[in-house]
């Protein structure tokens, strides 16, 4: 069963901050911002997305791989899903 089906205020707040960072990048591009400033904005946004990914990976790991109540098949499926996501993220 998916463990993030109920609203998670902390994760939603992270996503809202990331949306604000992306909007700042858009405004900076539209306004002709300096390259160095844009690089800093993009780097900060990438870091925020990385932090979000880390938190979701951690929650998935605990709920779908490490939970002692899981069957071996469910644990294997959770591990496969996690590896698929990590591979896509790291490209």
Short mmCIF file of C-alpha atoms in Angstrom, two decimals:
data_model
loop_
_atom_site.label_atom_id
_atom_site.label_comp_id
_atom_site.label_asym_id
_atom_site.label_seq_id
_atom_site.Cartn_x
_atom_site.Cartn_y
_atom_site.Cartn_z
CA UNK A 1 0.00 0.00 0.00
CA UNK A 2 1.38 3.43 -0.89
CA UNK A 3 2.59 5.23 2.21
CA UNK A 4 2.26 8.77 0.85
CA UNK A 5 -1.45 8.59 0.02
CA UNK A 6 -2.33 10.93 2.89
CA UNK A 7 -1.19 14.54 2.60
CA UNK A 8 2.27 15.18 4.00
CA UNK A 9 2.50 18.87 4.99
CA UNK A 10 6.30 18.85 5.21
CA UNK A 11 6.72 17.41 1.71
CA UNK A 12 4.08 19.75 0.30
CA UNK A 13 5.91 22.72 1.87
CA UNK A 14 9.16 21.56 0.23
CA UNK A 15 7.46 21.35 -3.16
CA UNK A 16 5.97 24.84 -2.73
CA UNK A 17 9.42 26.23 -1.93
CA UNK A 18 10.84 24.48 -5.00
CA UNK A 19 8.03 25.96 -7.11
CA UNK A 20 9.02 29.39 -5.80
CA UNK A 21 12.64 28.75 -6.72
CA UNK A 22 11.67 27.68 -10.24
CA UNK A 23 9.53 30.81 -10.56
CA UNK A 24 12.55 32.89 -9.50
CA UNK A 25 14.62 31.24 -12.23
CA UNK A 26 11.92 32.05 -14.77
CA UNK A 27 11.72 35.67 -13.64
CA UNK A 28 15.50 35.97 -13.76
CA UNK A 29 15.66 34.56 -17.27
CA UNK A 30 12.87 36.85 -18.45
CA UNK A 31 14.55 39.83 -16.83
CA UNK A 32 17.99 39.18 -18.29
CA UNK A 33 19.70 38.31 -15.04
CA UNK A 34 23.42 37.82 -14.77
CA UNK A 35 24.66 34.30 -15.58
CA UNK A 36 26.29 33.88 -12.18
CA UNK A 37 23.03 34.75 -10.42
CA UNK A 38 21.16 32.24 -12.58
CA UNK A 39 23.69 29.55 -11.84
CA UNK A 40 23.21 30.10 -8.11
CA UNK A 41 19.42 29.94 -8.44
CA UNK A 42 19.58 26.74 -10.48
CA UNK A 43 22.09 25.17 -8.08
CA UNK A 44 19.89 26.01 -5.09
CA UNK A 45 16.84 24.56 -6.84
CA UNK A 46 18.71 21.42 -7.76
CA UNK A 47 19.77 21.05 -4.12
CA UNK A 48 16.18 21.47 -2.97
CA UNK A 49 14.97 18.83 -5.43
CA UNK A 50 17.76 16.55 -4.26
CA UNK A 51 16.62 17.01 -0.67
CA UNK A 52 13.04 16.20 -1.65
CA UNK A 53 14.19 13.09 -3.50
CA UNK A 54 16.25 12.01 -0.49
CA UNK A 55 13.27 12.32 1.85
CA UNK A 56 10.95 10.37 -0.46
CA UNK A 57 13.59 7.68 -1.01
CA UNK A 58 14.01 7.37 2.76
CA UNK A 59 10.27 7.00 3.28
CA UNK A 60 10.02 4.45 0.47
CA UNK A 61 12.92 2.49 1.89
CA UNK A 62 11.38 2.27 5.35
CA UNK A 63 7.87 1.45 4.12
CA UNK A 64 8.57 -0.80 1.12
CA UNK A 65 11.97 -2.42 1.72
CA UNK A 66 12.95 -2.42 5.40
CA UNK A 67 9.55 -3.02 7.03
CA UNK A 68 9.89 -6.38 8.84
CA UNK A 69 6.24 -7.21 8.10
CA UNK A 70 6.83 -7.29 4.34
CA UNK A 71 6.85 -10.53 2.41
CA UNK A 72 10.03 -11.32 0.47
CA UNK A 73 8.15 -10.61 -2.77
CA UNK A 74 6.91 -7.23 -1.53
CA UNK A 75 10.41 -6.35 -0.31
CA UNK A 76 11.90 -7.29 -3.70
CA UNK A 77 9.27 -5.18 -5.49
CA UNK A 78 9.99 -2.21 -3.23
CA UNK A 79 13.71 -2.53 -3.88
CA UNK A 80 13.13 -2.77 -7.63
CA UNK A 81 10.94 0.35 -7.60
CA UNK A 82 13.56 2.22 -5.62
CA UNK A 83 16.39 1.25 -7.97
CA UNK A 84 14.30 2.23 -11.01
CA UNK A 85 13.67 5.67 -9.51
CA UNK A 86 17.33 6.15 -8.55
CA UNK A 87 18.47 5.19 -12.04
CA UNK A 88 16.06 7.69 -13.63
CA UNK A 89 17.05 10.42 -11.18
CA UNK A 90 20.76 9.97 -11.71
CA UNK A 91 20.63 10.36 -15.50
#
